[in-house]
Coordinates of C-alpha atoms in Angstrom, one line a residue:
M1 CA 15.2 25.4 -27.8
S2 CA 11.5 24.0 -27.9
S3 CA 8.9 25.7 -29.8
A4 CA 6.0 27.5 -28.2
P5 CA 3.4 25.1 -27.0
S6 CA 0.8 24.2 -29.4
G7 CA -1.9 23.3 -27.3
P8 CA -3.3 24.2 -23.8
L9 CA -0.9 23.3 -20.6
V10 CA -1.9 21.0 -18.1
V11 CA 0.0 19.8 -14.9
G12 CA 0.2 16.2 -13.7
V13 CA 1.3 15.5 -10.3
D14 CA 3.4 12.3 -9.0
S15 CA 3.1 12.6 -5.3
S16 CA 4.9 9.2 -4.3
T17 CA 6.3 8.0 -0.9
Q18 CA 9.4 9.7 -1.1
S19 CA 9.1 12.7 -3.1
T20 CA 6.7 14.9 -5.3
K21 CA 7.2 15.1 -9.0
V22 CA 5.2 17.8 -11.1
L23 CA 5.1 17.9 -15.3
V24 CA 3.8 20.9 -17.2
V25 CA 2.9 19.3 -20.2
D26 CA 1.6 20.7 -23.8
A27 CA -2.0 18.9 -24.2
A28 CA -1.5 18.6 -27.8
T29 CA 1.8 17.0 -28.1
G30 CA 2.5 15.6 -25.0
E31 CA 6.1 17.6 -24.5
V32 CA 7.2 18.2 -21.2
V33 CA 7.4 22.1 -20.9
A34 CA 8.5 22.3 -17.3
S35 CA 9.1 20.1 -14.3
G36 CA 10.0 20.3 -10.7
Q37 CA 10.9 17.8 -7.6
A38 CA 10.8 18.3 -4.0
P39 CA 11.2 15.6 -1.1
H40 CA 9.3 13.8 1.6
T41 CA 10.7 12.4 4.7
V42 CA 9.1 8.9 6.0
T43 CA 9.5 7.7 9.7
A44 CA 11.7 4.8 10.2
G45 CA 11.1 1.9 12.8
A46 CA 8.4 -0.3 13.2
G47 CA 5.9 2.8 11.5
R48 CA 6.0 4.2 8.4
E49 CA 4.1 7.8 8.4
S50 CA 4.6 11.2 6.9
D51 CA 2.8 14.4 7.6
P52 CA 0.4 15.3 4.7
E53 CA 1.7 18.7 5.2
Q54 CA 4.9 17.9 4.0
W55 CA 3.2 16.8 0.6
W56 CA 1.6 20.2 -0.1
D57 CA 4.7 21.9 0.7
A58 CA 6.6 19.7 -1.6
L59 CA 3.9 20.3 -4.4
C60 CA 4.3 23.7 -4.0
E61 CA 8.3 23.8 -3.9
A62 CA 8.0 21.6 -7.3
L63 CA 5.3 23.7 -8.9
R64 CA 7.3 27.0 -8.0
Q65 CA 10.3 25.2 -10.0
C66 CA 8.2 24.9 -13.0
G67 CA 7.8 28.9 -13.0
T68 CA 5.5 30.5 -15.0
A69 CA 4.5 27.5 -17.3
A70 CA 2.3 26.4 -14.2
R71 CA 0.1 29.4 -13.8
E72 CA -0.8 29.1 -17.2
A73 CA -1.9 25.6 -17.0
A74 CA -5.7 25.0 -17.9
A75 CA -6.2 21.8 -15.6
V76 CA -4.2 19.8 -13.1
S77 CA -4.4 16.1 -12.3
V78 CA -3.0 14.4 -9.0
G79 CA -1.3 10.6 -9.0
G80 CA -0.7 9.6 -5.6
Q81 CA 0.7 6.8 -3.5
Q82 CA -2.1 4.1 -2.5
H83 CA -3.8 3.1 0.5
G84 CA -2.4 5.7 3.0
L85 CA -4.9 6.6 5.9
V86 CA -5.1 10.5 6.1
T87 CA -7.0 11.4 9.1
L88 CA -8.2 15.2 9.0
D89 CA -10.1 17.6 12.0
A90 CA -13.0 19.5 11.5
R91 CA -10.7 22.5 10.1
G92 CA -9.4 20.2 7.3
R93 CA -5.8 19.7 9.5
P94 CA -4.2 16.3 9.9
V95 CA -5.0 14.9 13.4
R96 CA -1.6 12.7 13.1
P97 CA 0.8 11.9 10.4
A98 CA -0.6 9.6 7.8
L99 CA -0.2 5.6 7.9
L100 CA 1.5 4.9 4.8
W101 CA 1.2 1.5 2.3
N102 CA 4.1 0.4 4.0
D103 CA 3.5 0.2 7.2
V104 CA 2.3 -2.9 8.3
R105 CA 1.4 -2.7 12.2
S106 CA -2.1 -3.5 11.1
A107 CA -1.4 -7.3 10.1
P108 CA -3.2 -8.5 13.1
Q109 CA -6.1 -6.2 12.2
A110 CA -5.9 -7.7 8.7
R111 CA -6.1 -11.2 9.7
R112 CA -9.1 -10.5 12.2
L113 CA -11.4 -8.4 9.3
V114 CA -11.0 -11.3 6.9
E115 CA -12.2 -13.7 9.3
E116 CA -15.0 -11.4 10.6
L117 CA -16.4 -11.0 7.0
G118 CA -16.6 -14.7 6.3
G119 CA -13.0 -15.3 5.2
A120 CA -11.1 -14.6 2.0
K121 CA -13.6 -15.7 -0.9
A122 CA -16.2 -13.1 0.8
W123 CA -13.4 -10.2 0.5
A124 CA -12.5 -11.3 -3.0
D125 CA -16.2 -11.5 -4.2
R126 CA -17.4 -8.0 -2.4
V127 CA -14.4 -5.5 -2.7
G128 CA -12.2 -7.3 -5.5
S129 CA -9.2 -7.9 -2.9
V130 CA -8.3 -9.6 0.2
P131 CA -7.0 -6.9 2.6
A132 CA -3.4 -7.1 3.9
P133 CA -1.8 -4.8 5.9
S134 CA -1.3 -2.4 3.0
F135 CA -4.9 -1.6 2.8
T136 CA -6.5 1.2 4.1
V137 CA -9.3 -0.4 6.0
T138 CA -6.9 -2.4 8.2
K139 CA -4.9 0.7 9.3
W140 CA -8.3 2.4 10.2
A141 CA -9.0 -0.5 12.4
W142 CA -5.3 -0.4 14.1
L143 CA -6.0 3.5 14.7
A144 CA -9.2 3.1 16.4
E145 CA -7.5 0.0 18.7
H146 CA -4.3 2.0 19.4
E147 CA -5.3 5.7 19.4
P148 CA -9.1 5.9 20.2
A149 CA -8.8 9.7 20.5
S150 CA -7.2 10.1 17.3
A151 CA -10.0 8.2 15.8
R152 CA -12.4 10.4 17.7
A153 CA -11.1 13.5 16.5
T154 CA -11.3 12.6 12.8
A155 CA -14.1 14.4 10.9
A156 CA -12.6 13.3 7.4
V157 CA -10.7 10.4 6.1
R158 CA -8.8 10.5 3.0
L159 CA -6.2 9.0 0.9
P160 CA -3.0 10.6 0.2
H161 CA -4.2 12.2 -3.3
D162 CA -7.5 13.1 -1.9
Y163 CA -5.6 15.3 0.3
L164 CA -4.1 17.4 -2.1
T165 CA -6.9 17.3 -4.4
Q166 CA -9.0 18.7 -1.5
R167 CA -6.3 21.5 -0.8
L168 CA -6.7 22.2 -4.4
T169 CA -10.4 22.5 -4.8
G170 CA -11.6 22.8 -0.9
S171 CA -14.1 19.8 -1.6
G172 CA -13.5 16.0 -0.7
T173 CA -13.5 13.8 -3.5
T174 CA -11.6 10.8 -4.4
D175 CA -11.4 8.4 -7.6
R176 CA -12.5 4.6 -8.0
S177 CA -8.7 3.4 -8.7
D178 CA -7.9 4.9 -5.4
V179 CA -10.5 3.9 -3.5
S180 CA -10.9 0.4 -5.0
G181 CA -7.4 0.1 -2.7
T182 CA -9.0 1.2 0.7
G183 CA -11.0 -2.0 1.4
W184 CA -14.1 -0.4 2.1
W185 CA -15.2 0.5 -1.6
A186 CA -17.2 -2.8 -3.0
S187 CA -15.9 -3.3 -6.4
A188 CA -19.4 -5.6 -7.2
T189 CA -21.6 -2.6 -6.6
E190 CA -18.8 0.2 -6.7
S191 CA -20.2 1.9 -3.7
Y192 CA -19.1 2.1 0.0
D193 CA -19.8 -0.9 1.9
E194 CA -21.6 -0.4 4.7
E195 CA -21.3 -3.5 6.4
I196 CA -17.5 -3.3 6.3
L197 CA -17.8 0.4 7.4
R198 CA -19.7 -1.1 10.0
L199 CA -17.1 -3.4 11.2
V200 CA -14.5 -1.2 11.5
D201 CA -16.8 1.7 13.3
L202 CA -16.1 4.3 10.2
D203 CA -18.9 6.7 9.6
P204 CA -19.7 6.6 6.2
A205 CA -20.3 10.6 6.1
L206 CA -16.1 11.1 6.8
L207 CA -15.4 9.5 3.3
P208 CA -15.2 11.6 0.3
R209 CA -17.2 11.9 -2.7
V210 CA -16.1 9.5 -5.5
V211 CA -15.6 11.1 -8.8
H212 CA -15.3 9.0 -11.9
S213 CA -13.4 9.3 -15.1
G214 CA -14.3 12.4 -17.5
E215 CA -15.8 14.3 -14.5
V216 CA -14.4 17.4 -12.9
A217 CA -13.4 16.9 -9.3
G218 CA -13.4 20.9 -8.6
T219 CA -11.6 23.9 -9.7
V220 CA -9.1 25.5 -7.8
H221 CA -10.3 27.8 -5.0
A222 CA -9.1 31.5 -4.3
D223 CA -7.4 30.5 -1.2
S224 CA -4.9 28.1 -2.4
E225 CA -1.3 29.4 -2.4
L226 CA -0.1 27.7 -5.9
P227 CA 0.4 29.3 -8.9
F228 CA -2.4 28.4 -10.8
S229 CA -5.1 30.7 -12.0
K230 CA -8.4 30.9 -9.8
G231 CA -11.0 28.5 -11.7
T232 CA -8.2 26.1 -12.9
L233 CA -9.9 22.5 -13.6
V234 CA -8.8 19.7 -11.1
A235 CA -9.6 16.1 -12.6
P236 CA -10.4 13.0 -10.3
G237 CA -6.8 12.1 -9.9
A238 CA -5.7 8.5 -9.6
G239 CA -3.5 6.0 -7.8
D240 CA -0.1 5.8 -8.9
N241 CA -0.3 2.2 -10.5
A242 CA -3.7 3.7 -12.3
A243 CA -1.8 6.8 -13.3
A244 CA 1.0 4.9 -14.5
A245 CA -1.3 2.7 -16.5
L246 CA -2.9 5.9 -17.9
G247 CA 0.5 7.2 -18.6
L248 CA 1.2 4.1 -20.9
G249 CA -2.0 4.5 -22.6
L250 CA -2.7 0.6 -21.8
R251 CA -5.1 -1.3 -23.7
P252 CA -6.7 -4.2 -22.4
G253 CA -4.3 -7.3 -22.0
T254 CA -1.0 -5.5 -22.3
P255 CA 1.1 -6.5 -19.5
V256 CA 3.4 -4.4 -17.5
L257 CA 6.2 -5.3 -15.4
S258 CA 7.7 -2.7 -13.3
L259 CA 11.1 -3.5 -11.4
G260 CA 11.8 -1.4 -8.3
T261 CA 12.5 -2.2 -4.9
S262 CA 9.6 -4.8 -5.4
G263 CA 8.1 -6.1 -8.5
T264 CA 4.7 -5.1 -9.6
V265 CA 2.8 -6.7 -12.5
Y266 CA -0.4 -5.4 -13.9
A267 CA -2.8 -5.1 -16.9
V268 CA -6.2 -3.5 -17.8
S269 CA -9.3 -6.1 -17.9
E270 CA -12.5 -5.4 -18.9
R271 CA -13.5 -8.4 -16.4
R272 CA -13.6 -7.4 -12.6
P273 CA -10.9 -9.4 -10.6
T274 CA -12.2 -11.7 -7.7
D275 CA -8.9 -13.5 -6.3
P276 CA -9.6 -15.4 -3.1
T277 CA -5.9 -16.2 -2.5
G278 CA -5.0 -12.6 -2.2
T279 CA -2.6 -13.0 -4.8
V280 CA -4.4 -10.7 -7.4
A281 CA -5.6 -7.3 -6.0
G282 CA -8.7 -6.4 -7.8
F283 CA -8.1 -2.5 -8.1
A284 CA -10.1 -0.6 -10.5
D285 CA -8.4 1.7 -13.6
A286 CA -8.8 5.1 -13.7
R287 CA -10.9 4.9 -16.7
G288 CA -14.0 2.6 -16.0
A289 CA -12.3 -1.0 -16.3
W290 CA -10.2 -2.7 -14.0
L291 CA -6.3 -3.2 -13.3
P292 CA -5.6 -6.4 -11.6
L293 CA -2.3 -6.2 -9.9
A294 CA 0.2 -8.7 -8.3
C295 CA 3.4 -8.0 -6.2
T296 CA 6.6 -9.8 -5.7
L297 CA 8.6 -8.3 -2.7
N298 CA 12.1 -9.3 -4.0
C299 CA 13.2 -7.4 -7.1
T300 CA 16.1 -4.7 -8.1
L301 CA 17.2 -4.2 -4.1
A302 CA 17.6 -8.3 -3.7
I303 CA 19.7 -8.6 -7.0
D304 CA 21.7 -5.5 -5.9
K305 CA 22.2 -7.2 -2.5
V306 CA 23.6 -10.5 -4.2
A307 CA 26.0 -8.6 -6.4
A308 CA 27.3 -6.9 -3.6
L309 CA 27.5 -10.4 -1.6
L310 CA 29.7 -11.4 -4.5
S311 CA 31.6 -8.2 -5.1
L312 CA 30.1 -8.0 -8.7
D313 CA 28.6 -5.1 -10.8
R314 CA 24.9 -5.8 -11.0
E315 CA 25.5 -6.5 -14.9
A316 CA 28.3 -9.0 -14.2
V317 CA 26.1 -12.1 -15.2
Q318 CA 27.4 -15.1 -16.9
P319 CA 25.6 -18.1 -18.7
G320 CA 25.8 -21.7 -18.0
G321 CA 25.9 -23.8 -14.9
A322 CA 23.0 -25.5 -13.2
V323 CA 22.7 -23.1 -9.7
T324 CA 19.3 -22.0 -8.8
V325 CA 18.8 -18.9 -6.5
L326 CA 15.5 -18.2 -4.6
P327 CA 16.4 -14.5 -3.6
Y328 CA 13.7 -14.3 -1.1
L329 CA 15.7 -11.9 1.1
D330 CA 12.4 -10.2 2.4
G331 CA 10.2 -13.4 2.5
E332 CA 7.9 -13.1 -1.0
R333 CA 4.6 -12.2 -1.9
T334 CA 4.1 -14.3 -4.8
P335 CA 4.3 -17.1 -4.3
D336 CA 3.2 -16.6 -0.6
L337 CA 6.1 -17.3 1.3
P338 CA 6.4 -14.4 4.2
H339 CA 8.7 -16.4 6.3
A340 CA 11.0 -17.4 3.6
S341 CA 14.8 -16.4 3.1
G342 CA 16.9 -16.6 0.5
M343 CA 18.1 -19.9 -0.9
L344 CA 21.1 -21.3 -2.9
H345 CA 21.3 -24.8 -4.4
G346 CA 23.1 -26.6 -7.0
L347 CA 26.7 -25.3 -6.4
R348 CA 29.9 -27.0 -8.0
H349 CA 33.2 -26.8 -8.2
D350 CA 33.1 -25.1 -11.5
T351 CA 30.2 -22.4 -10.4
T352 CA 31.1 -18.9 -11.1
P353 CA 30.1 -15.6 -9.1
G354 CA 28.4 -14.7 -12.0
Q355 CA 26.6 -17.5 -12.8
V356 CA 25.3 -17.4 -9.1
L357 CA 24.2 -13.7 -9.9
Q358 CA 22.6 -14.9 -13.0
G359 CA 20.4 -17.3 -10.9
A360 CA 19.2 -14.4 -8.5
Y361 CA 17.9 -12.8 -11.8
D362 CA 16.4 -15.8 -13.0
G363 CA 14.5 -16.5 -9.2
A364 CA 13.3 -13.0 -9.2
V365 CA 11.7 -13.1 -12.9
H366 CA 10.4 -16.6 -12.2
A367 CA 8.4 -14.8 -9.0
L368 CA 7.4 -12.0 -11.4
L369 CA 6.1 -14.1 -14.4
G370 CA 4.1 -16.2 -12.0
A371 CA 2.5 -13.4 -10.8
L372 CA 1.8 -12.2 -14.3
D373 CA 0.1 -15.4 -15.2
A374 CA -2.3 -14.8 -12.1
V375 CA -3.1 -11.4 -13.6
L376 CA -3.8 -12.1 -17.1
D377 CA -7.0 -13.2 -18.2
A378 CA -7.1 -16.7 -19.7
D379 CA -7.7 -15.4 -23.1
A380 CA -4.9 -12.9 -23.2
D381 CA -2.6 -12.6 -26.2
R382 CA 0.9 -14.7 -24.7
S383 CA 2.6 -13.4 -27.6
E384 CA 2.0 -9.4 -27.0
P385 CA 5.3 -7.3 -25.9
L386 CA 5.9 -7.1 -22.1
L387 CA 6.1 -3.4 -21.5
L388 CA 9.0 -2.8 -19.2
I389 CA 9.2 0.1 -16.6
G390 CA 10.6 1.2 -13.2
G391 CA 14.4 1.6 -11.9
G392 CA 15.7 -2.2 -13.4
A393 CA 13.9 -1.7 -16.9
R394 CA 17.2 -0.1 -18.4
G395 CA 19.4 -2.9 -16.9
T396 CA 20.4 -5.1 -19.8
A397 CA 20.5 -8.1 -17.2
W398 CA 16.9 -7.2 -16.2
Q399 CA 16.0 -7.0 -20.1
E400 CA 17.7 -10.2 -21.1
T401 CA 16.3 -12.5 -18.4
V402 CA 12.7 -11.4 -18.9
R403 CA 13.0 -11.8 -22.6
R404 CA 14.7 -15.5 -21.8
L405 CA 12.2 -16.7 -19.5
S406 CA 9.0 -15.3 -20.6
G407 CA 9.7 -16.2 -24.4
R408 CA 8.1 -12.8 -25.3
P409 CA 9.1 -9.5 -27.1
V410 CA 9.9 -6.8 -24.4
Q411 CA 9.1 -3.2 -25.1
I412 CA 11.0 -0.5 -22.9
P413 CA 9.0 3.0 -23.0
E414 CA 11.5 5.9 -23.1
A415 CA 9.1 7.9 -20.7
R416 CA 10.4 8.1 -17.4
E417 CA 7.8 9.8 -15.0
L418 CA 4.6 7.7 -15.9
V419 CA 2.2 8.5 -13.3
A420 CA 3.0 12.3 -13.8
L421 CA 2.4 11.7 -17.1
G422 CA -0.5 9.8 -16.5
A423 CA -2.0 12.4 -14.4
A424 CA -1.3 15.0 -16.8
A425 CA -3.2 13.2 -19.7
Q426 CA -6.2 12.6 -17.5
A427 CA -6.1 16.4 -16.9
A428 CA -5.9 16.9 -20.9
G429 CA -8.7 14.7 -21.3
L430 CA -11.0 17.0 -19.1
L431 CA -10.3 19.7 -22.0
T432 CA -10.9 17.8 -24.9
G433 CA -13.3 14.9 -23.9
E434 CA -10.7 12.3 -25.0
D435 CA -10.2 8.9 -22.6
P436 CA -7.2 9.9 -20.9
A437 CA -5.3 6.3 -22.6
A438 CA -6.3 7.6 -25.6
V439 CA -4.6 11.1 -24.9
A440 CA -1.2 9.0 -23.7
R441 CA -1.1 7.1 -26.7
R442 CA -1.5 10.1 -29.0
W443 CA 1.5 11.7 -27.2
G444 CA 3.3 8.3 -28.0
T445 CA 4.6 7.6 -24.2
A446 CA 5.0 3.9 -24.4
R447 CA 7.5 4.4 -27.6
G448 CA 10.7 2.9 -27.1
P449 CA 12.8 -0.1 -28.3
V450 CA 11.2 -3.7 -28.8
L451 CA 13.6 -6.7 -28.2
D452 CA 12.4 -9.8 -30.3
A453 CA 11.3 -12.8 -28.6
V454 CA 13.7 -15.4 -28.0
E455 CA 12.8 -19.2 -26.9
R456 CA 11.7 -19.5 -23.6
D457 CA 14.2 -21.3 -21.3
E458 CA 11.9 -23.9 -20.2
A459 CA 14.9 -25.9 -18.4
T460 CA 15.5 -22.8 -16.1
L461 CA 12.1 -22.6 -15.0
S462 CA 11.4 -26.0 -14.4
R463 CA 14.7 -26.2 -12.2
I464 CA 13.1 -23.1 -10.5
S465 CA 9.8 -24.3 -10.2
S466 CA 11.1 -27.8 -8.9
L467 CA 13.4 -26.1 -6.3
L468 CA 10.3 -24.3 -4.8
S469 CA 8.0 -27.5 -4.8
E470 CA 10.8 -29.7 -3.0
S471 CA 11.7 -26.9 -0.6
A472 CA 8.0 -26.1 0.8
S473 CA 8.7 -26.6 4.3
L474 CA 11.9 -24.8 4.7
L475 CA 10.6 -21.8 2.7
D476 CA 7.5 -21.7 5.0
G477 CA 9.5 -21.4 8.0
A478 CA 8.2 -24.6 9.4
H479 CA 12.0 -25.4 10.6
G480 CA 12.6 -22.2 12.3
A481 CA 14.5 -19.2 12.1

C-alpha cells in the first residue's frame, strides 16, 4: 500500500483521439495516486469526426474513477489531440461534430492556401510550417466552402484541449504549443496572422486568448460538474506532443522516436523551425522554446501487417540476406511519397520469411531516422541516447533495429502515460513556480533501461537509400496504380 501523498495533488488529462485518460499525481514525488479512462467514438468513412460533448463526458467518467483524490487536487491541466476544429455557437455548444486531425477532406484547401499566400517558403517563414490537411486552417476553409451555414453559426473556434479547458474555466484560452499547429498563428511574431485569417474569412474575435507557460488559464468555476473544488487552478494545457515532451522533461537536443500506428520524431530546440519542404512541422513547445516534429506514416501497423502476411509473430525477425523492404503501405510522408505502395526487392531462393520481416523493420526505421535528421539542429549531439516511446517501444525487434541503424544508445522510459504526466507536471509548475520540464525531471519520468550503442549498419542504410533513389518513378505513382 502506498504512503500518503507528501505534496499537493494535481490532475493531468490526456484527451486523445480514442479516449480520455486522467492521472492524479503527487506534485512532490510524481507518484500516480489515482487514474481513470473512458473512450470516445470517431466516425468512419471519408471524414473523421467526434462530438466534443463526448470528450467532456469521458473526462467526467475518468475523474469519477479517480474517486476522492481528484476532489483534493489543487491544479489541473489538459493535454489534447492537436489540430481538431471545434466550432461553438453563441451558447458555447458545438455547432457540429469536431473535424479531427486525421480528417483529410481539406487536402484541396491545403493546396490552395499554400499557393494563395505565396508558396511553401512564405508559410514556413511566417507560420513555421507548411499547412497539410491535418492543420486547422485547412479544416476551417473546408467548412466555409462545404458547410457555409455551420461557419456562419460559429461564435467561437477552439482546439480540442481549448474546449475542455473552457468547460472548466468558462473562458476561451489556448496555449502556444497547440495554437502553433493551427496554421493561423505566426511563429515569427507569436501572434495571430491577420492576413491568413482574412484568406479563410475567419474573424480573429472568434479565437481564444493565448496563455503562456507559467500563467493561470483560469479557475474551475462553480457550474462545473467535475469533482474539483471551486477555484482549483487550471493551467494553460498543451497539444499532445508538447505535453509528452513535458512529461519526459526534455532538454534541447534530446531526440524522441515515438513508435505508434505512425512514427513521430521530435526534439526541443531553441531555434524557431522554418522548413519550406514541409517535412518538419515548426511547432512551439509548451515552455517558450520550439518542438520541430516530423512524421512517418508507416510504423507499427505496417510491420504488423507484413508479419501477418508472412504468418509470423512480430518478433520473429532473422538477420542476414540482402532483401530490402520499403513498407510504405499507406503511401509515405517522410520521404514525401503520398502515392507509394510497399516494395520488396532482392528476394532469393534462400531468403527466409524472418529476413523479409527484418527488412520491413529496417525500411520503417530508415524512414524514421531520415525524419529525425531533418528535425535535429546541425550542432545536436549525435551520441546522445534516443528516447524510444509509444506502443512499439517495448518490442525487442524495434529496439534492436533502431540501435543497429542509428548507431546510438537507446533509452526506453518506464513511464507510460506521458501526455497526462506532462499535463500534470504543468499543473504542478503552477503551484511551485518551477519549469514543468524540471518538475518531470525531478519526478524521474524518463528513467528506464539504456541499451548501449552498437556500430551503425551502414550497408543496410545504403542499400535502402539506393533502392529509394532508383525506384523514384515507381514510388511516386508515375506508372499508375
